[in-house]
Amino acid sequence: MVGFAAAVLRRQQFLVRCLGDHSISSNNLFHSSIKMQSTVSDVNPSLEVDAVTILKSITPSLDPSKHKGQAGKIAVVGGCREYTGAPYFSAISALKIGADLSHVFCTKDAAPVIKSYSPELIVHPILEESYSVRDEDMQSISVKIIEEVDKWMERFDCLVIGPGLGRDPFLLYCVSIIMKHARKSNVPMVIDGDGLFLVTNSLDLITGYPLAVLTPNVNEYKRLVEKVLQSGVNDQDGTKQLLSLAKGMGGVTILRKGGSDYISNGETVSAVSSFGSLRRCGGQGDILSGSVAVFISWAHQRVGKDEASTSPTVMGCIAGSVLLRKAALLAFESCKRSTLTTDIIQHLGRRWCLHEVLFNAVCI
């Protein structure tokens, strides 16, 4: 573990030097390095998993005999008039990693914008917000929305709930019904962003559903802990608290994002501590949600072929976590301080094709 920490420190020092920012003094670099060393050392070695090996084990080889859809069909439920980037980042990341089809179910205002970002996405402009619906029409419109989503539900390998969703009451109500139907159809769900706001206030939507994944950041995690465990976040015994939280929610899988990502389904805790990027631009969580959705679908396919000692949902979270971190590192090495989420997304694809040995994929 000491050797691992030293390697991370050397990488961090190299990245800081690459910034070319002469305002960073050697004293600041020293304190930054000490902080990084502390963060890495705090990870219990027994929790750290061989994330790359897991990623390789669940990634299917490219096979010319397969047909469209077999490598994954993902749907993102999110996108409103204020937020159009998040659902795009999530959906396009799924395609960049290797899913065959990626859908976005969004509001009518958001659809033209999201479509303009990429012709690769299948965009469904069916969701509505309260401002565009009269009170007397809400029931009939919600029924039409659910019926439209249900036409597609059985086709999807995983849903991503929440990127760019917003907090409009009518919109959240409709999405809550979509989640109930997905659960009834045993469709896995990755819940992020405002989807976490929804489930934190309606825990019954995912409690006891082992195919649900929550990907909270520090503030979202705090709200979950306060709601479920009726306590504050305990970083001194974070592993035990994460286990308790996942158990308290009936065995859902929680990917707690941070300097190290911690993943638990209430039975085990795994850590992914590969160093990523010094740049914390918005949108990286959206990449993660789309990535995890793809890897979960692949992990479930693998389980169908052979026995796996690790939950496929947990494996999907581990693979998504390490891939994002590696792509973010490559993007940062290339773009330095100007790194944006779009740069990281581009490196998902480049990493995938240029390093086929690492990812156990054959580029044709």
PDB file of C-alpha atoms in Angstrom, residues 60-219:
ATOM      1  CA  PRO A  60     -17.465  -8.444 -24.013  1.00  0.00           C
ATOM      2  CA  SER A  61     -15.194  -8.897 -26.998  1.00  0.00           C
ATOM      3  CA  LEU A  62     -16.282  -7.298 -30.246  1.00  0.00           C
ATOM      4  CA  ASP A  63     -17.826 -10.119 -32.241  1.00  0.00           C
ATOM      5  CA  PRO A  64     -18.922  -9.788 -35.895  1.00  0.00           C
ATOM      6  CA  SER A  65     -21.626 -12.397 -35.325  1.00  0.00           C
ATOM      7  CA  LYS A  66     -23.504 -10.196 -32.842  1.00  0.00           C
ATOM      8  CA  HIS A  67     -26.341  -7.924 -33.888  1.00  0.00           C
ATOM      9  CA  LYS A  68     -27.411  -4.416 -32.888  1.00  0.00           C
ATOM     10  CA  GLY A  69     -28.549  -4.211 -29.305  1.00  0.00           C
ATOM     11  CA  GLN A  70     -26.641  -7.151 -27.849  1.00  0.00           C
ATOM     12  CA  ALA A  71     -23.926  -4.890 -26.435  1.00  0.00           C
ATOM     13  CA  GLY A  72     -26.429  -2.891 -24.432  1.00  0.00           C
ATOM     14  CA  LYS A  73     -29.508  -0.696 -24.691  1.00  0.00           C
ATOM     15  CA  ILE A  74     -29.457   2.145 -22.177  1.00  0.00           C
ATOM     16  CA  ALA A  75     -32.092   4.802 -21.428  1.00  0.00           C
ATOM     17  CA  VAL A  76     -31.547   8.066 -19.565  1.00  0.00           C
ATOM     18  CA  VAL A  77     -34.588   9.625 -17.913  1.00  0.00           C
ATOM     19  CA  GLY A  78     -33.783  13.293 -17.421  1.00  0.00           C
ATOM     20  CA  GLY A  79     -33.375  16.613 -19.136  1.00  0.00           C
ATOM     21  CA  CYS A  80     -35.538  19.709 -18.710  1.00  0.00           C
ATOM     22  CA  ARG A  81     -35.462  23.249 -20.025  1.00  0.00           C
ATOM     23  CA  GLU A  82     -32.716  24.315 -17.574  1.00  0.00           C
ATOM     24  CA  TYR A  83     -30.545  21.214 -17.811  1.00  0.00           C
ATOM     25  CA  THR A  84     -29.733  19.626 -21.158  1.00  0.00           C
ATOM     26  CA  GLY A  85     -26.031  18.827 -20.787  1.00  0.00           C
ATOM     27  CA  ALA A  86     -26.293  16.192 -18.049  1.00  0.00           C
ATOM     28  CA  PRO A  87     -28.539  13.710 -19.906  1.00  0.00           C
ATOM     29  CA  TYR A  88     -26.390  14.128 -23.004  1.00  0.00           C
ATOM     30  CA  PHE A  89     -23.173  13.410 -21.072  1.00  0.00           C
ATOM     31  CA  SER A  90     -24.671  10.284 -19.537  1.00  0.00           C
ATOM     32  CA  ALA A  91     -26.202   8.932 -22.748  1.00  0.00           C
ATOM     33  CA  ILE A  92     -23.233   9.649 -25.025  1.00  0.00           C
ATOM     34  CA  SER A  93     -20.819   8.124 -22.489  1.00  0.00           C
ATOM     35  CA  ALA A  94     -22.778   4.886 -22.674  1.00  0.00           C
ATOM     36  CA  LEU A  95     -22.288   4.836 -26.443  1.00  0.00           C
ATOM     37  CA  LYS A  96     -18.605   5.771 -26.215  1.00  0.00           C
ATOM     38  CA  ILE A  97     -17.956   2.849 -23.895  1.00  0.00           C
ATOM     39  CA  GLY A  98     -19.661   0.390 -26.193  1.00  0.00           C
ATOM     40  CA  ALA A  99     -23.436   0.280 -25.743  1.00  0.00           C
ATOM     41  CA  ASP A 100     -25.248  -0.158 -29.045  1.00  0.00           C
ATOM     42  CA  LEU A 101     -28.225   2.106 -28.369  1.00  0.00           C
ATOM     43  CA  SER A 102     -28.748   5.030 -26.044  1.00  0.00           C
ATOM     44  CA  HIS A 103     -32.101   6.720 -25.445  1.00  0.00           C
ATOM     45  CA  VAL A 104     -33.040   9.923 -23.632  1.00  0.00           C
ATOM     46  CA  PHE A 105     -36.530  10.536 -22.223  1.00  0.00           C
ATOM     47  CA  CYS A 106     -36.778  14.269 -21.560  1.00  0.00           C
ATOM     48  CA  THR A 107     -39.162  17.224 -21.607  1.00  0.00           C
ATOM     49  CA  LYS A 108     -40.333  18.705 -24.875  1.00  0.00           C
ATOM     50  CA  ASP A 109     -38.331  21.879 -24.261  1.00  0.00           C
ATOM     51  CA  ALA A 110     -35.106  19.940 -23.757  1.00  0.00           C
ATOM     52  CA  ALA A 111     -35.454  17.549 -26.689  1.00  0.00           C
ATOM     53  CA  PRO A 112     -34.410  19.831 -29.598  1.00  0.00           C
ATOM     54  CA  VAL A 113     -31.338  20.953 -27.679  1.00  0.00           C
ATOM     55  CA  ILE A 114     -30.248  17.423 -26.777  1.00  0.00           C
ATOM     56  CA  LYS A 115     -30.879  16.247 -30.343  1.00  0.00           C
ATOM     57  CA  SER A 116     -28.656  19.036 -31.619  1.00  0.00           C
ATOM     58  CA  TYR A 117     -25.745  17.752 -29.530  1.00  0.00           C
ATOM     59  CA  SER A 118     -25.598  14.412 -31.315  1.00  0.00           C
ATOM     60  CA  PRO A 119     -27.539  12.451 -33.944  1.00  0.00           C
ATOM     61  CA  GLU A 120     -26.404   9.251 -32.228  1.00  0.00           C
ATOM     62  CA  LEU A 121     -28.966   9.542 -29.434  1.00  0.00           C
ATOM     63  CA  ILE A 122     -32.599   8.478 -29.640  1.00  0.00           C
ATOM     64  CA  VAL A 123     -34.479  11.317 -27.978  1.00  0.00           C
ATOM     65  CA  HIS A 124     -38.066  11.003 -26.735  1.00  0.00           C
ATOM     66  CA  PRO A 125     -39.688  14.414 -25.994  1.00  0.00           C
ATOM     67  CA  ILE A 126     -42.473  13.081 -23.814  1.00  0.00           C
ATOM     68  CA  LEU A 127     -41.979  14.431 -20.277  1.00  0.00           C
ATOM     69  CA  GLU A 128     -43.818  17.529 -19.078  1.00  0.00           C
ATOM     70  CA  GLU A 129     -43.285  20.138 -16.368  1.00  0.00           C
ATOM     71  CA  SER A 130     -45.982  21.736 -14.249  1.00  0.00           C
ATOM     72  CA  TYR A 131     -45.870  25.108 -15.996  1.00  0.00           C
ATOM     73  CA  SER A 132     -47.049  23.557 -19.272  1.00  0.00           C
ATOM     74  CA  VAL A 133     -49.850  21.409 -17.818  1.00  0.00           C
ATOM     75  CA  ARG A 134     -53.205  22.542 -16.467  1.00  0.00           C
ATOM     76  CA  ASP A 135     -54.234  21.035 -13.150  1.00  0.00           C
ATOM     77  CA  GLU A 136     -57.233  19.295 -14.652  1.00  0.00           C
ATOM     78  CA  ASP A 137     -55.042  17.664 -17.331  1.00  0.00           C
ATOM     79  CA  MET A 138     -52.291  16.309 -15.098  1.00  0.00           C
ATOM     80  CA  GLN A 139     -53.828  12.882 -14.570  1.00  0.00           C
ATOM     81  CA  SER A 140     -54.500  12.183 -18.235  1.00  0.00           C
ATOM     82  CA  ILE A 141     -51.090  13.498 -19.327  1.00  0.00           C
ATOM     83  CA  SER A 142     -49.244  11.433 -16.732  1.00  0.00           C
ATOM     84  CA  VAL A 143     -51.028   8.314 -17.995  1.00  0.00           C
ATOM     85  CA  LYS A 144     -49.961   9.078 -21.575  1.00  0.00           C
ATOM     86  CA  ILE A 145     -46.364   9.608 -20.491  1.00  0.00           C
ATOM     87  CA  ILE A 146     -46.216   6.304 -18.641  1.00  0.00           C
ATOM     88  CA  GLU A 147     -47.825   4.449 -21.533  1.00  0.00           C
ATOM     89  CA  GLU A 148     -45.218   5.823 -23.923  1.00  0.00           C
ATOM     90  CA  VAL A 149     -42.322   4.809 -21.686  1.00  0.00           C
ATOM     91  CA  ASP A 150     -43.830   1.370 -21.114  1.00  0.00           C
ATOM     92  CA  LYS A 151     -43.700   0.707 -24.854  1.00  0.00           C
ATOM     93  CA  TRP A 152     -39.914   0.718 -24.569  1.00  0.00           C
ATOM     94  CA  MET A 153     -39.313  -0.555 -21.039  1.00  0.00           C
ATOM     95  CA  GLU A 154     -38.802  -4.243 -21.812  1.00  0.00           C
ATOM     96  CA  ARG A 155     -36.122  -3.392 -24.375  1.00  0.00           C
ATOM     97  CA  PHE A 156     -33.777  -1.666 -21.966  1.00  0.00           C
ATOM     98  CA  ASP A 157     -30.894  -3.315 -20.141  1.00  0.00           C
ATOM     99  CA  CYS A 158     -30.597  -0.445 -17.663  1.00  0.00           C
ATOM    100  CA  LEU A 159     -32.147   2.945 -16.886  1.00  0.00           C
ATOM    101  CA  VAL A 160     -30.286   6.023 -15.678  1.00  0.00           C
ATOM    102  CA  ILE A 161     -32.611   8.169 -13.600  1.00  0.00           C
ATOM    103  CA  GLY A 162     -31.905  11.800 -12.781  1.00  0.00           C
ATOM    104  CA  PRO A 163     -29.302  13.567 -14.967  1.00  0.00           C
ATOM    105  CA  GLY A 164     -30.706  17.035 -15.648  1.00  0.00           C
ATOM    106  CA  LEU A 165     -34.081  16.026 -14.278  1.00  0.00           C
ATOM    107  CA  GLY A 166     -34.763  19.115 -12.198  1.00  0.00           C
ATOM    108  CA  ARG A 167     -37.207  19.237  -9.306  1.00  0.00           C
ATOM    109  CA  ASP A 168     -40.501  20.157 -10.867  1.00  0.00           C
ATOM    110  CA  PRO A 169     -43.227  18.371  -8.824  1.00  0.00           C
ATOM    111  CA  PHE A 170     -45.216  17.021 -11.777  1.00  0.00           C
ATOM    112  CA  LEU A 171     -42.097  15.848 -13.559  1.00  0.00           C
ATOM    113  CA  LEU A 172     -40.850  14.071 -10.436  1.00  0.00           C
ATOM    114  CA  TYR A 173     -44.260  12.450  -9.985  1.00  0.00           C
ATOM    115  CA  CYS A 174     -44.156  11.022 -13.507  1.00  0.00           C
ATOM    116  CA  VAL A 175     -40.597   9.762 -13.051  1.00  0.00           C
ATOM    117  CA  SER A 176     -41.572   8.071  -9.791  1.00  0.00           C
ATOM    118  CA  ILE A 177     -44.212   6.096 -11.704  1.00  0.00           C
ATOM    119  CA  ILE A 178     -41.645   5.209 -14.372  1.00  0.00           C
ATOM    120  CA  MET A 179     -39.371   3.876 -11.634  1.00  0.00           C
ATOM    121  CA  LYS A 180     -42.148   1.740 -10.206  1.00  0.00           C
ATOM    122  CA  HIS A 181     -42.800   0.236 -13.629  1.00  0.00           C
ATOM    123  CA  ALA A 182     -39.087  -0.388 -14.176  1.00  0.00           C
ATOM    124  CA  ARG A 183     -38.907  -2.165 -10.843  1.00  0.00           C
ATOM    125  CA  LYS A 184     -41.903  -4.307 -11.736  1.00  0.00           C
ATOM    126  CA  SER A 185     -40.121  -5.263 -14.977  1.00  0.00           C
ATOM    127  CA  ASN A 186     -36.840  -6.009 -13.128  1.00  0.00           C
ATOM    128  CA  VAL A 187     -34.925  -3.386 -15.098  1.00  0.00           C
ATOM    129  CA  PRO A 188     -31.747  -2.202 -13.314  1.00  0.00           C
ATOM    130  CA  MET A 189     -31.631   1.495 -12.435  1.00  0.00           C
ATOM    131  CA  VAL A 190     -28.714   3.846 -11.817  1.00  0.00           C
ATOM    132  CA  ILE A 191     -29.936   6.869  -9.873  1.00  0.00           C
ATOM    133  CA  ASP A 192     -27.992  10.119  -9.853  1.00  0.00           C
ATOM    134  CA  GLY A 193     -28.479  13.876  -9.586  1.00  0.00           C
ATOM    135  CA  ASP A 194     -32.057  14.942  -8.992  1.00  0.00           C
ATOM    136  CA  GLY A 195     -33.054  11.286  -9.086  1.00  0.00           C
ATOM    137  CA  LEU A 196     -31.347  11.059  -5.697  1.00  0.00           C
ATOM    138  CA  PHE A 197     -33.399  14.008  -4.482  1.00  0.00           C
ATOM    139  CA  LEU A 198     -36.501  12.076  -5.540  1.00  0.00           C
ATOM    140  CA  VAL A 199     -35.614   8.786  -3.840  1.00  0.00           C
ATOM    141  CA  THR A 200     -34.342  10.485  -0.680  1.00  0.00           C
ATOM    142  CA  ASN A 201     -37.839  11.886  -0.257  1.00  0.00           C
ATOM    143  CA  SER A 202     -39.544   8.669  -1.459  1.00  0.00           C
ATOM    144  CA  LEU A 203     -37.401   5.816  -0.181  1.00  0.00           C
ATOM    145  CA  ASP A 204     -40.035   3.219  -1.031  1.00  0.00           C
ATOM    146  CA  LEU A 205     -39.190   3.670  -4.716  1.00  0.00           C
ATOM    147  CA  ILE A 206     -35.949   1.716  -4.337  1.00  0.00           C
ATOM    148  CA  THR A 207     -35.902   0.163  -0.851  1.00  0.00           C
ATOM    149  CA  GLY A 208     -35.445  -3.595  -1.144  1.00  0.00           C
ATOM    150  CA  TYR A 209     -34.652  -3.452  -4.871  1.00  0.00           C
ATOM    151  CA  PRO A 210     -31.215  -5.082  -5.410  1.00  0.00           C
ATOM    152  CA  LEU A 211     -31.033  -3.867  -9.018  1.00  0.00           C
ATOM    153  CA  ALA A 212     -30.937  -0.212  -7.933  1.00  0.00           C
ATOM    154  CA  VAL A 213     -27.671   1.744  -7.764  1.00  0.00           C
ATOM    155  CA  LEU A 214     -27.323   5.119  -6.062  1.00  0.00           C
ATOM    156  CA  THR A 215     -24.322   7.330  -6.935  1.00  0.00           C
ATOM    157  CA  PRO A 216     -24.341  10.134  -4.339  1.00  0.00           C
ATOM    158  CA  ASN A 217     -21.745  12.883  -4.018  1.00  0.00           C
ATOM    159  CA  VAL A 218     -20.804  14.251  -0.616  1.00  0.00           C
ATOM    160  CA  ASN A 219     -23.949  16.343  -0.120  1.00  0.00           C
TER     161      ASN A 219
END
